[in-house]
Coordinates of C-alpha atoms and ligand atoms in Angstrom, one line a residue:
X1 CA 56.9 -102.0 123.1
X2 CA 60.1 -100.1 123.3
X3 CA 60.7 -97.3 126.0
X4 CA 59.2 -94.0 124.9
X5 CA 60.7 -90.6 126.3
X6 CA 58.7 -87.7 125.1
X7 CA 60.3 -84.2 124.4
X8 CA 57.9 -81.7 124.9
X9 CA 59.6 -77.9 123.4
X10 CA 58.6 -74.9 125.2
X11 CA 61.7 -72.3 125.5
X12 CA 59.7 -69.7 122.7
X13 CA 58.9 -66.4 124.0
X14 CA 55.9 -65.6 122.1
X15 CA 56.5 -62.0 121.1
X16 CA 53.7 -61.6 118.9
X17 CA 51.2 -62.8 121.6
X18 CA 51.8 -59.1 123.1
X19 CA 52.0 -60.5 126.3
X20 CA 53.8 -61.2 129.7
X21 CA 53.2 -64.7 130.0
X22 CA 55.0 -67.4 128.1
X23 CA 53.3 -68.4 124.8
X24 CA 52.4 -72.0 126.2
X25 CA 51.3 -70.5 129.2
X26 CA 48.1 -69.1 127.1
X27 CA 45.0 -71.1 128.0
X28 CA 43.1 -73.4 125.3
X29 CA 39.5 -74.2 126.4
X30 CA 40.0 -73.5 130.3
X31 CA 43.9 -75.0 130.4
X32 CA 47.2 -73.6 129.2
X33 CA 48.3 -75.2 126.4
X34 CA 51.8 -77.0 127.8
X35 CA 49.5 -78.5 130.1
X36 CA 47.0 -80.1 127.0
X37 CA 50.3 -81.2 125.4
X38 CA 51.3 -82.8 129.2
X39 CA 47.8 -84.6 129.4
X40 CA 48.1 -85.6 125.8
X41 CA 51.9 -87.1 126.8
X42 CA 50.6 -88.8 129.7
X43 CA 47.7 -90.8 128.2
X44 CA 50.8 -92.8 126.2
X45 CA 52.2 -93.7 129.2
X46 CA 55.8 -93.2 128.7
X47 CA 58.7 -93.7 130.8
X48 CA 59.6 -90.1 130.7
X49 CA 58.4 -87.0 129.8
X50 CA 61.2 -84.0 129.5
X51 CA 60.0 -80.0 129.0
X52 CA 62.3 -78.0 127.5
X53 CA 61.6 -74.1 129.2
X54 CA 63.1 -70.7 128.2
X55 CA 61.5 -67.7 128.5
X56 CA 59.1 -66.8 131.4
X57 CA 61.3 -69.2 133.4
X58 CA 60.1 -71.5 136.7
X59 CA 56.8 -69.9 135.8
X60 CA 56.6 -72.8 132.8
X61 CA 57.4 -75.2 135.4
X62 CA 55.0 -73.8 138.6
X63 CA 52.2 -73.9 136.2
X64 CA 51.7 -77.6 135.6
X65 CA 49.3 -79.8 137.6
X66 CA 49.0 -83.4 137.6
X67 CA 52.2 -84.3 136.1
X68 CA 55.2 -86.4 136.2
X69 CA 57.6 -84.4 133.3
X70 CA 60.8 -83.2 134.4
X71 CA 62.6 -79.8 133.2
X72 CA 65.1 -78.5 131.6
X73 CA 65.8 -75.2 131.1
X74 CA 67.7 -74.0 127.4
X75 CA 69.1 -70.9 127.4
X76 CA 69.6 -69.3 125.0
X77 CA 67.3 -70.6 122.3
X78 CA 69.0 -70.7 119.1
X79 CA 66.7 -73.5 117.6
X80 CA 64.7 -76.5 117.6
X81 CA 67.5 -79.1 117.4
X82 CA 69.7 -77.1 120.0
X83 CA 66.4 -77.8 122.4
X84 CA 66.7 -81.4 121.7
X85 CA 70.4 -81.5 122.8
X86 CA 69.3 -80.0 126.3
X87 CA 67.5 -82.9 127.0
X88 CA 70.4 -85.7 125.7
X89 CA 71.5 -86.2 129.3
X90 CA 68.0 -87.1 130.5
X91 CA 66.8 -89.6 127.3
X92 CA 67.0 -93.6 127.7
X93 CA 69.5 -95.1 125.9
X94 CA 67.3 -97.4 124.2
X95 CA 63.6 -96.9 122.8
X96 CA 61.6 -94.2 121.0
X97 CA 62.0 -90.6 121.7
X98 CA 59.2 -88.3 120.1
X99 CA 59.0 -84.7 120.0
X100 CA 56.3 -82.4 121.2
X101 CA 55.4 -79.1 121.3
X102 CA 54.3 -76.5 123.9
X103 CA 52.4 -74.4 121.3
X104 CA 51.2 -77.2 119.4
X105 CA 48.4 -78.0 122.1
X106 CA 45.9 -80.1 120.3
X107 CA 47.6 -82.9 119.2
X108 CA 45.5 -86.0 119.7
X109 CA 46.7 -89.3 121.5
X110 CA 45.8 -91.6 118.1
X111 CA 47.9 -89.4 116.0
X112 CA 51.1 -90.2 118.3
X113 CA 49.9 -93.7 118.3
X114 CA 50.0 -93.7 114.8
X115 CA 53.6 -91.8 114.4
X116 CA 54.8 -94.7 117.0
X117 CA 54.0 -98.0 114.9
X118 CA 56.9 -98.1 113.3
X119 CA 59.4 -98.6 116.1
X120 CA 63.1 -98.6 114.1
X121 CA 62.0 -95.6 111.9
X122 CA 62.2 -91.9 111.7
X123 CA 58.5 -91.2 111.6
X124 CA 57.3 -87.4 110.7
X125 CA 53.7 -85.8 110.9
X126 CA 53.3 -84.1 108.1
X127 CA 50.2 -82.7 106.2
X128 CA 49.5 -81.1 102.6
X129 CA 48.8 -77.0 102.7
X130 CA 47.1 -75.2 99.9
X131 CA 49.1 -72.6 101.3
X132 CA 52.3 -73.9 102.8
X133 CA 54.1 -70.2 103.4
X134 CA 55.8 -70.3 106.5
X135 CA 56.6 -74.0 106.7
X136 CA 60.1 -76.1 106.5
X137 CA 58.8 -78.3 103.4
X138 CA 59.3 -82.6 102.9
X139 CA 62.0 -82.3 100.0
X140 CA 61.4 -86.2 98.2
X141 CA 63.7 -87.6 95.6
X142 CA 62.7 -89.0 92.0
X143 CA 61.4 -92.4 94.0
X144 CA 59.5 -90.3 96.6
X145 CA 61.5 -90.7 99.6
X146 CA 61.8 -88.5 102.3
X147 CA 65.5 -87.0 101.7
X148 CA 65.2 -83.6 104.0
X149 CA 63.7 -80.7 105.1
X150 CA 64.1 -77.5 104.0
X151 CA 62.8 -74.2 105.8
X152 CA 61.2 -71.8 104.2
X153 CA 64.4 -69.3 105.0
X154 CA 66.6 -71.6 103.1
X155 CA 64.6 -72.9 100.4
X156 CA 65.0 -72.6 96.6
X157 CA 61.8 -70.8 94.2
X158 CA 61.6 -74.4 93.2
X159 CA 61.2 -76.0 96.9
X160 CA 58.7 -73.3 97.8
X161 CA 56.3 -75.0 95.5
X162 CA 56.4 -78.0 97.5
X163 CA 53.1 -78.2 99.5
X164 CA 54.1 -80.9 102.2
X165 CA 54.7 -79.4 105.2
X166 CA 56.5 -80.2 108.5
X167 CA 54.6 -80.0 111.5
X168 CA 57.4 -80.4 113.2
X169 CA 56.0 -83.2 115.0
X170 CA 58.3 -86.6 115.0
X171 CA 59.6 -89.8 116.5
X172 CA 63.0 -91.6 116.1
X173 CA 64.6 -94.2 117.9
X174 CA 66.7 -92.6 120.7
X175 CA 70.0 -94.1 120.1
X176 CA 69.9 -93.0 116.6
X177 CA 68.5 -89.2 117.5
X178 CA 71.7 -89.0 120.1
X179 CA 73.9 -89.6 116.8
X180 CA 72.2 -87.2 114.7
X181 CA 71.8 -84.3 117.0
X182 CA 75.5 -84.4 117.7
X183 CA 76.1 -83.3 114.3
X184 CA 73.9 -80.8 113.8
X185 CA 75.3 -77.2 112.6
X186 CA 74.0 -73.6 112.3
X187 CA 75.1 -72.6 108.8
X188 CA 71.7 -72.0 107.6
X189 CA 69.7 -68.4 107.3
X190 CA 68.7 -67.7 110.6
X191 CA 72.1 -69.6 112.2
X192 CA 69.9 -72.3 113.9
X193 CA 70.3 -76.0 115.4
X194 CA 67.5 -77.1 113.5
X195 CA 65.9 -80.3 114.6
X196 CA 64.9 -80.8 110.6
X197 CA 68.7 -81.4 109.7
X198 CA 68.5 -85.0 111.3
X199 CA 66.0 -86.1 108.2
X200 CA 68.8 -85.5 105.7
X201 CA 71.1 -87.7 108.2
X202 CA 68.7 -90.4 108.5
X203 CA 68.3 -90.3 104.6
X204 CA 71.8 -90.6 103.7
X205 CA 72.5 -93.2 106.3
X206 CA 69.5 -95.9 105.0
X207 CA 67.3 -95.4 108.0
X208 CA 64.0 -95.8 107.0
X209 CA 61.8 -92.1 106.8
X210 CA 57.8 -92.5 107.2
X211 CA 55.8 -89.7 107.0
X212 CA 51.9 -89.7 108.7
X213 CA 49.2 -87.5 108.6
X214 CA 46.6 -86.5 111.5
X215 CA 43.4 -86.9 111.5
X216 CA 42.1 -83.2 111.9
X217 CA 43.9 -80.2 110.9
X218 CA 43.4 -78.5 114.1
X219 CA 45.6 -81.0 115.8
X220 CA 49.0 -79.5 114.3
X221 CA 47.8 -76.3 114.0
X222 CA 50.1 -74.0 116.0
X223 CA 49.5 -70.4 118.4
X224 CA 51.5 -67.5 117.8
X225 CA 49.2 -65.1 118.1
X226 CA 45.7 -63.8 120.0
X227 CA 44.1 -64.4 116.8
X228 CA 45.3 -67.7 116.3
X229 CA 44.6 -69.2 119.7
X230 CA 40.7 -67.4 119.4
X231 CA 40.4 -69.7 116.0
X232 CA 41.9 -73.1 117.8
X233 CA 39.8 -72.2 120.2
X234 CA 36.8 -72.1 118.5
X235 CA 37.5 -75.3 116.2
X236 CA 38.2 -76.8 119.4
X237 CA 35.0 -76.0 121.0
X238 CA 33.1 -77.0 118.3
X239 CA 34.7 -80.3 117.9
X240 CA 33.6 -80.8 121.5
X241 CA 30.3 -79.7 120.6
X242 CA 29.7 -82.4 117.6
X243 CA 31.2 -85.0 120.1
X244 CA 27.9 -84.3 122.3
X245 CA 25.8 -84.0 119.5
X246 CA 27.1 -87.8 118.5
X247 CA 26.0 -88.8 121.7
X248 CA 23.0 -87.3 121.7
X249 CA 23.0 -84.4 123.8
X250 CA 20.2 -81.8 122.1
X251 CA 22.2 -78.5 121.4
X252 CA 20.3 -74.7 120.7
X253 CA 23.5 -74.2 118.7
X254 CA 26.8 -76.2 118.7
X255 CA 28.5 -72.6 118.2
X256 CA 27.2 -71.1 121.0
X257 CA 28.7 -73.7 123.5
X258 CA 32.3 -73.2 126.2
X259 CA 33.5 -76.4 127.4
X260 CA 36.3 -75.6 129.8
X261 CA 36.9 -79.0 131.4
X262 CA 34.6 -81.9 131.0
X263 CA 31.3 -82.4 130.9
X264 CA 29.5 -85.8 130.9
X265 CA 25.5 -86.5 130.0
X266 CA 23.5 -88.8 130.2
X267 CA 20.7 -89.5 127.7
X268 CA 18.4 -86.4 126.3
X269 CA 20.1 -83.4 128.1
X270 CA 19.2 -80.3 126.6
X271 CA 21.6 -77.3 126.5
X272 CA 20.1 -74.2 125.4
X273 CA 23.1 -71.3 123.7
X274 CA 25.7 -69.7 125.8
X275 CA 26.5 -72.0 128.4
X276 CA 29.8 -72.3 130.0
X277 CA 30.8 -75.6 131.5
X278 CA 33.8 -76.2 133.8
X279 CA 35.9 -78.2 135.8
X280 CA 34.3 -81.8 135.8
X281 CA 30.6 -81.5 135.2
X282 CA 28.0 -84.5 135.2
X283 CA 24.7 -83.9 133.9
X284 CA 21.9 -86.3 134.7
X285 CA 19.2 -87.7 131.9
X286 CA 17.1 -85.3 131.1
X287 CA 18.9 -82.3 132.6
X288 CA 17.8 -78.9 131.0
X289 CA 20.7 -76.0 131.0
X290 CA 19.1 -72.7 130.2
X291 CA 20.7 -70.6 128.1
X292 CA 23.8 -68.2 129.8
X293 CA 24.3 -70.3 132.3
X294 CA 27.4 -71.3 133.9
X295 CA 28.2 -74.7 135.8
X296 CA 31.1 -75.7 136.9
X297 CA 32.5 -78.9 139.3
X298 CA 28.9 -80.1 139.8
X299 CA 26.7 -82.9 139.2
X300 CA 23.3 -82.8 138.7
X301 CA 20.5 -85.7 138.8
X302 CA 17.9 -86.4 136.3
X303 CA 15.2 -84.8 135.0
X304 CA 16.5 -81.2 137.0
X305 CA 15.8 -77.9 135.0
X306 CA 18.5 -75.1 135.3
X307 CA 16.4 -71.8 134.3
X308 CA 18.7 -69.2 132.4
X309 CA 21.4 -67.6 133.6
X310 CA 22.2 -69.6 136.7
X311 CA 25.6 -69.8 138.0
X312 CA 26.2 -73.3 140.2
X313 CA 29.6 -74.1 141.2
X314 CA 30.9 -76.5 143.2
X315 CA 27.8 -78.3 144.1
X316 CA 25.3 -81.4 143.8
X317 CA 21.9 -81.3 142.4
X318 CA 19.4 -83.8 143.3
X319 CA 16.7 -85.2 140.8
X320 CA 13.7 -83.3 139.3
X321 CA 15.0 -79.9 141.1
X322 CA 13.8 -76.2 139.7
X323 CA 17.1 -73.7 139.5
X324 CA 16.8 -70.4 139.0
X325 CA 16.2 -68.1 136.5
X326 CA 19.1 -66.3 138.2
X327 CA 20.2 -68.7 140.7
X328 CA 23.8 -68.8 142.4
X329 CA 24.8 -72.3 144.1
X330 CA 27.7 -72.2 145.4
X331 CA 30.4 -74.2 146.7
X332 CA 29.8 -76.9 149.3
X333 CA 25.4 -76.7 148.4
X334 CA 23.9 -80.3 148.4
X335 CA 20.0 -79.9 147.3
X336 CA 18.1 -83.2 147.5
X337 CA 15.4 -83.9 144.5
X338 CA 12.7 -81.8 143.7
X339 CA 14.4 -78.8 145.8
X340 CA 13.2 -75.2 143.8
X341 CA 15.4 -72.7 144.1
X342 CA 14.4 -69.5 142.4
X343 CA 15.3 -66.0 141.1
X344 CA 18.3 -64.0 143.2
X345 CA 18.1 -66.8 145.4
X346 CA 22.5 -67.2 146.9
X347 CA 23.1 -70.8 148.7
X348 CA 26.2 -71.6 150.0
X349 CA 27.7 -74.7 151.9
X350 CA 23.8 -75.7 153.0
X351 CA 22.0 -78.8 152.5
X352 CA 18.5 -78.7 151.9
X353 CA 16.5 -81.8 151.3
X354 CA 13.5 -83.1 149.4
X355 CA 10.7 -81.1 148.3
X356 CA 11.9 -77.7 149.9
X357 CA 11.7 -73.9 148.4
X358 CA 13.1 -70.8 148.5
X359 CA 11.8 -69.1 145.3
X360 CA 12.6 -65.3 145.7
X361 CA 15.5 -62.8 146.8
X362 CA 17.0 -65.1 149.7
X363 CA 20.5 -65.9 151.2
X364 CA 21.1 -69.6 152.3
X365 CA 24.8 -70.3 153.8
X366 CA 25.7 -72.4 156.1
X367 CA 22.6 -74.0 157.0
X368 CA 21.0 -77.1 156.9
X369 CA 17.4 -77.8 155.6
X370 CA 15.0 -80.3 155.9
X371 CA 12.3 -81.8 153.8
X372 CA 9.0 -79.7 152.6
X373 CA 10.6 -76.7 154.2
X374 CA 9.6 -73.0 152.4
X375 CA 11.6 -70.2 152.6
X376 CA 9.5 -66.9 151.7
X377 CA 10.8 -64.2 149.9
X378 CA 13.7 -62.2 151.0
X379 CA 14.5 -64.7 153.8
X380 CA 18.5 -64.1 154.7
X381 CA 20.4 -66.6 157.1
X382 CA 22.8 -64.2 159.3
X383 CA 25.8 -67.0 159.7
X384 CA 28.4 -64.3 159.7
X385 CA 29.4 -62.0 163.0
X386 CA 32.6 -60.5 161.1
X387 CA 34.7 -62.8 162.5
X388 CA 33.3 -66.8 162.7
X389 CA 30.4 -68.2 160.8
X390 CA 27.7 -70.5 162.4
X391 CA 24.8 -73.0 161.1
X392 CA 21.2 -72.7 160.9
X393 CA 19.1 -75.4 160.5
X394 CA 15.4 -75.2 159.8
X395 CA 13.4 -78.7 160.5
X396 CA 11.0 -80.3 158.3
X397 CA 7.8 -78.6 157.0
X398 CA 8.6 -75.4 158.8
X399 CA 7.6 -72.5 156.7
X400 CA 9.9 -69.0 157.1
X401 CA 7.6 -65.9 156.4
X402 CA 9.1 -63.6 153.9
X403 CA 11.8 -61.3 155.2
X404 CA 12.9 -62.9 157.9
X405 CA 16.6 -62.7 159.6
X406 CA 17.6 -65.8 161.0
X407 CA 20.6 -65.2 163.1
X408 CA 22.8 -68.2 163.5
X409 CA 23.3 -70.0 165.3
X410 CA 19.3 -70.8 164.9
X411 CA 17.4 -74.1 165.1
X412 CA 13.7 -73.5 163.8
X413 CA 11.5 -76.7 165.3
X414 CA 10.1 -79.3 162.7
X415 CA 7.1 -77.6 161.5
X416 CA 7.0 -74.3 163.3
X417 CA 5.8 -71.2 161.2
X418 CA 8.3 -68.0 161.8
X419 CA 6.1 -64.6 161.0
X420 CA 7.1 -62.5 157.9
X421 CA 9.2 -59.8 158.5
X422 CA 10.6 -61.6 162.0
X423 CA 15.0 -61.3 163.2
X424 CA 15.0 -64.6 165.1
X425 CA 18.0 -64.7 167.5
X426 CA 16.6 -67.7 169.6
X427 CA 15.6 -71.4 169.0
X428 CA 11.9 -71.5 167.5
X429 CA 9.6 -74.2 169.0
X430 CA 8.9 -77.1 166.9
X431 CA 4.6 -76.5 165.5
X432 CA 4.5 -73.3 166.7
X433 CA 4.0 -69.7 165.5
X434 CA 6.9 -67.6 166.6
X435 CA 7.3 -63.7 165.6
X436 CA 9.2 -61.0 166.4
X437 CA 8.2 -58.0 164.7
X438 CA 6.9 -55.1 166.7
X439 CA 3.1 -54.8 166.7
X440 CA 0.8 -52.9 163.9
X441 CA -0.4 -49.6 165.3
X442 CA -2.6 -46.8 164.1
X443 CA -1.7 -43.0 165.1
X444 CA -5.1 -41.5 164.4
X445 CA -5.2 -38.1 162.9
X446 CA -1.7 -37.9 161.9
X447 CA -0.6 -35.4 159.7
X448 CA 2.3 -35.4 157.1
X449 CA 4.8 -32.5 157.4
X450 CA 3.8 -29.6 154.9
X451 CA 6.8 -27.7 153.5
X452 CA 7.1 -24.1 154.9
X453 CA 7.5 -21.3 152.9
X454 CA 10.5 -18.5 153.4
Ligands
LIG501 C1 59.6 -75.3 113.0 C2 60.3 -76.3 112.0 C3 59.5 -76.2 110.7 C4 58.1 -76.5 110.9 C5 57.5 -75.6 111.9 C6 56.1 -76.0 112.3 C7 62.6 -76.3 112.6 C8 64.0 -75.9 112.3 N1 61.6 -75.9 111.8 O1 59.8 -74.0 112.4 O2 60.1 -77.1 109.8 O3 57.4 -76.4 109.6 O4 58.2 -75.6 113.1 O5 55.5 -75.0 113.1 O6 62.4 -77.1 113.6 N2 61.7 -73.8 120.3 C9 62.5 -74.0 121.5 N3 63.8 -73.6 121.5 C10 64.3 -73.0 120.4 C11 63.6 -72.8 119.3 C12 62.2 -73.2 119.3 O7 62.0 -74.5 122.5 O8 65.5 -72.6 120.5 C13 60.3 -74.2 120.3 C14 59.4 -73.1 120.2 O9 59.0 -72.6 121.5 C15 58.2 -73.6 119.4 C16 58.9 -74.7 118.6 O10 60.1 -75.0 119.2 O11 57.3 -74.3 120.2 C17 59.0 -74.4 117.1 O12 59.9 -73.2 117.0 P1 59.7 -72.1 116.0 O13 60.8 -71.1 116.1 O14 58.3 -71.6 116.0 O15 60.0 -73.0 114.7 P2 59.6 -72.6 113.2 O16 60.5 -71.6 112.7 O17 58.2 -72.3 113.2
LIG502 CA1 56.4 -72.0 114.7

């Protein structure tokens, strides 16, 4: 296969997004959109990748992660071909070049595949609109070849008609695109360098035109506005959705779903409506998500239920676990299987093992768990002096009486039984009964204070 070089234009300014960030800037489905139409590049594996930037300036370029593109800044923009040029000096002499764009972020990789097969030919995505207003239109002759495109601006009453539409969207062999670009004028109605000039070239000079369609219409559909980017964003999210529900993931509603990342699932996973997954999320066979709840960077083993409106971040999840209602993992949290975690129940950067429970109003961070362990109600690890944080770690089948403070550092011995209501400051022997409330006493004949009268 010849070289590829992939153009990716990004100098637009966005004005009717209302906003100070660069259009491409704007996030799809938890990334900005330059950086879908990056990934996208990158899966075709070519030998470079060139973004053309304008407007926002290094903050196009500080924004991408993961990446091997390199930059080139166009300034002023005074069209699409014009952007092209910018990136002449950077192209391979030989191979494919194919054009990209920043605000154009769902383009898929078998779409480009398909616009590549034809190595030795101006290839264009286009696509038939009921409505083509807007659009530079595929202008055919009597034989049905491609012989230009004309914008919108320029076109006749006649070529208005025309509903084939440019998505802007092509590939030409390099050598050939050098040629045409360094022709290109401005006398047209907004006094552009427009990239859609080179088709009439390549028509007059023989070179063969193709034209392809994609798949889905959401993969040329372009953002220029908040309301445009809330549609894609939705047709997106739904296409995610009937991607699970092909594989046999159980939805409450694929409408009611917010992939921000990727998540993977093993067989029969339930998801109940208004979950929100993101980063990298693995979900184990069986796995129930309650509705509202929010995941994100976590994998969790089979057969675990996730009660509503739980929020676990950052964590792992062992198998046949209980979470929440109302539960918040946090980062750095490793629960073994069958661990119940219940309602307002915080753990942070703790490990707790098989067959343990905290199931009420407690704050786990920093500490370390063992098996079979209970946590009452309203327990609360003290790992924090305002300045350094320190460990607790509670043994096997020791049970924490509710309301207990457990000021770290703290061991508490391998089944020793803490007193409800106890601040522990000092190592608790292992099978023992420690306490360290004051005693109950009675003041007999007490009297409550009666109010006195002025
Ligand atoms: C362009 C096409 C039109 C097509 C339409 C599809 C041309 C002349 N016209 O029109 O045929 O139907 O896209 O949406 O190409 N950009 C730069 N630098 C510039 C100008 C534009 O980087 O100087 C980038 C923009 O950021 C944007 C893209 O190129 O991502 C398209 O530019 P835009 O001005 O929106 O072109 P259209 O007039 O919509
Ligand atoms: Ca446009």
């Amino acid at each position: 296969m010849a070289k590829l070089n992939i153009v990716i234009l990004a100098a637009g300014k966005g004005t009717r997004m209302y906003s100070d960030k660069p259009k491409v800037l704007h996030v799809i489905a938890g990334k900005t959109m330059l950086q879908h139409v990056v990934d996208t590049a990158a899966s075709l594996s070519p030998s470079k990748t060139i973004v053309v930037y304008g407007h926002g300036g290094k903050m196009v370029p500080q924004s991408l992660q993961r990446h091997s593109a390199t930059f080139v800044l166009q300034e002023p923009q005074i069209g699409t071909g014009h952007a092209v040029q910018q990136t002449l000096p950077q192209l391979d002499e030989e191979g494919v070049c194919l054009v990209l764009y920043g605000d154009v972020p769902l383009i898929q990789p078998e779409t480009l595949t398909k616009i590549l097969s034809d190595e030795d030919a101006l290839t264009l995505l286009t696509q038939y609109l009921d409505n083509p207003k807007g659009y530079g239109r595929i202008v055919r002759d009597a034989a049905g070849k491609v012989s230009g495109i004309i914008e919108e601006k320029d076109a006749t009453p006649e070529q208005r008609k025309i509903t084939e539409i440019n998505t802007g969207i092509l590939a030409a062999p390099t050598k050939l695109l050098r040629n045409w670009l360094a022709n290109l004028r401005n006398e047209n109605a907004q006094s552009e360098y427009y990239l859609t000039d080179i088709v009439a070239m390549a028509a007059e000079q023989g070179v063969k035109i193709n034209t392809v369609q994609p798949a889905h219409e959401w993969e040329v559909m372009g953002i220029n506005s908040k309301l445009q980017q809330a549609e894609l964003e939705r047709l997106w999210q739904l296409e995610l959705a009937n991607r699970l529900l092909l594989q046999g993931v159980t939805l409450a509603d694929p409408a009611r779903l917010d992939i921000r990342g990727e998540l993977l699932c093993e067989k029969d996973v339930e998801i109940d409506v208004g979950c929100i997954f993101e980063g990298k999320v693995l979900l184990g066979s069986g796995v129930k998500v309650g509705a509202y709840s929010v995941i994100r960077n976590t994998w969790i083993a089979a057969n675990t239920n996730i009660a509503p409106y739980s929020h676990v971040d950052d964590a792992e999840i062992g198998e046949r676990c209980q979470i929440g209602p109302f539960a918040r993992i946090r980062p750095g949290s490793k629960l073994q299987s069958e661990v119940h975690i219940g309602n307002f129940v915080e753990i942070k950067n703790s490990e707790i093992a098989n067959n343990s429970k905290a199931n009420h109003l407690s704050y786990i961070g920093d500490a370390t768990i063992g098996s079979r362990v209970n946590i009452g109600a309203g327990t609360i690890t003290c790992n924090y002096d305002g300045a350094n944080k320190f460990r607790t770690v509670i043994e096997d089948d020791a049970f924490i009486g509710s309301d207990t403070q457990l000021v770290a550092p703290v061991t508490v011995g391998r089944g020793a039984t803490i007193g409800a209501g106890s601040t522990i400051t000092k190592d608790t022997p292992a099978g023992e009964l420690t306490l360290s409330r004051a005693k109950q006493l009675t003041v007999p004949g007490w009297q409550r204070p009666i109010k006195k009268i002025k």
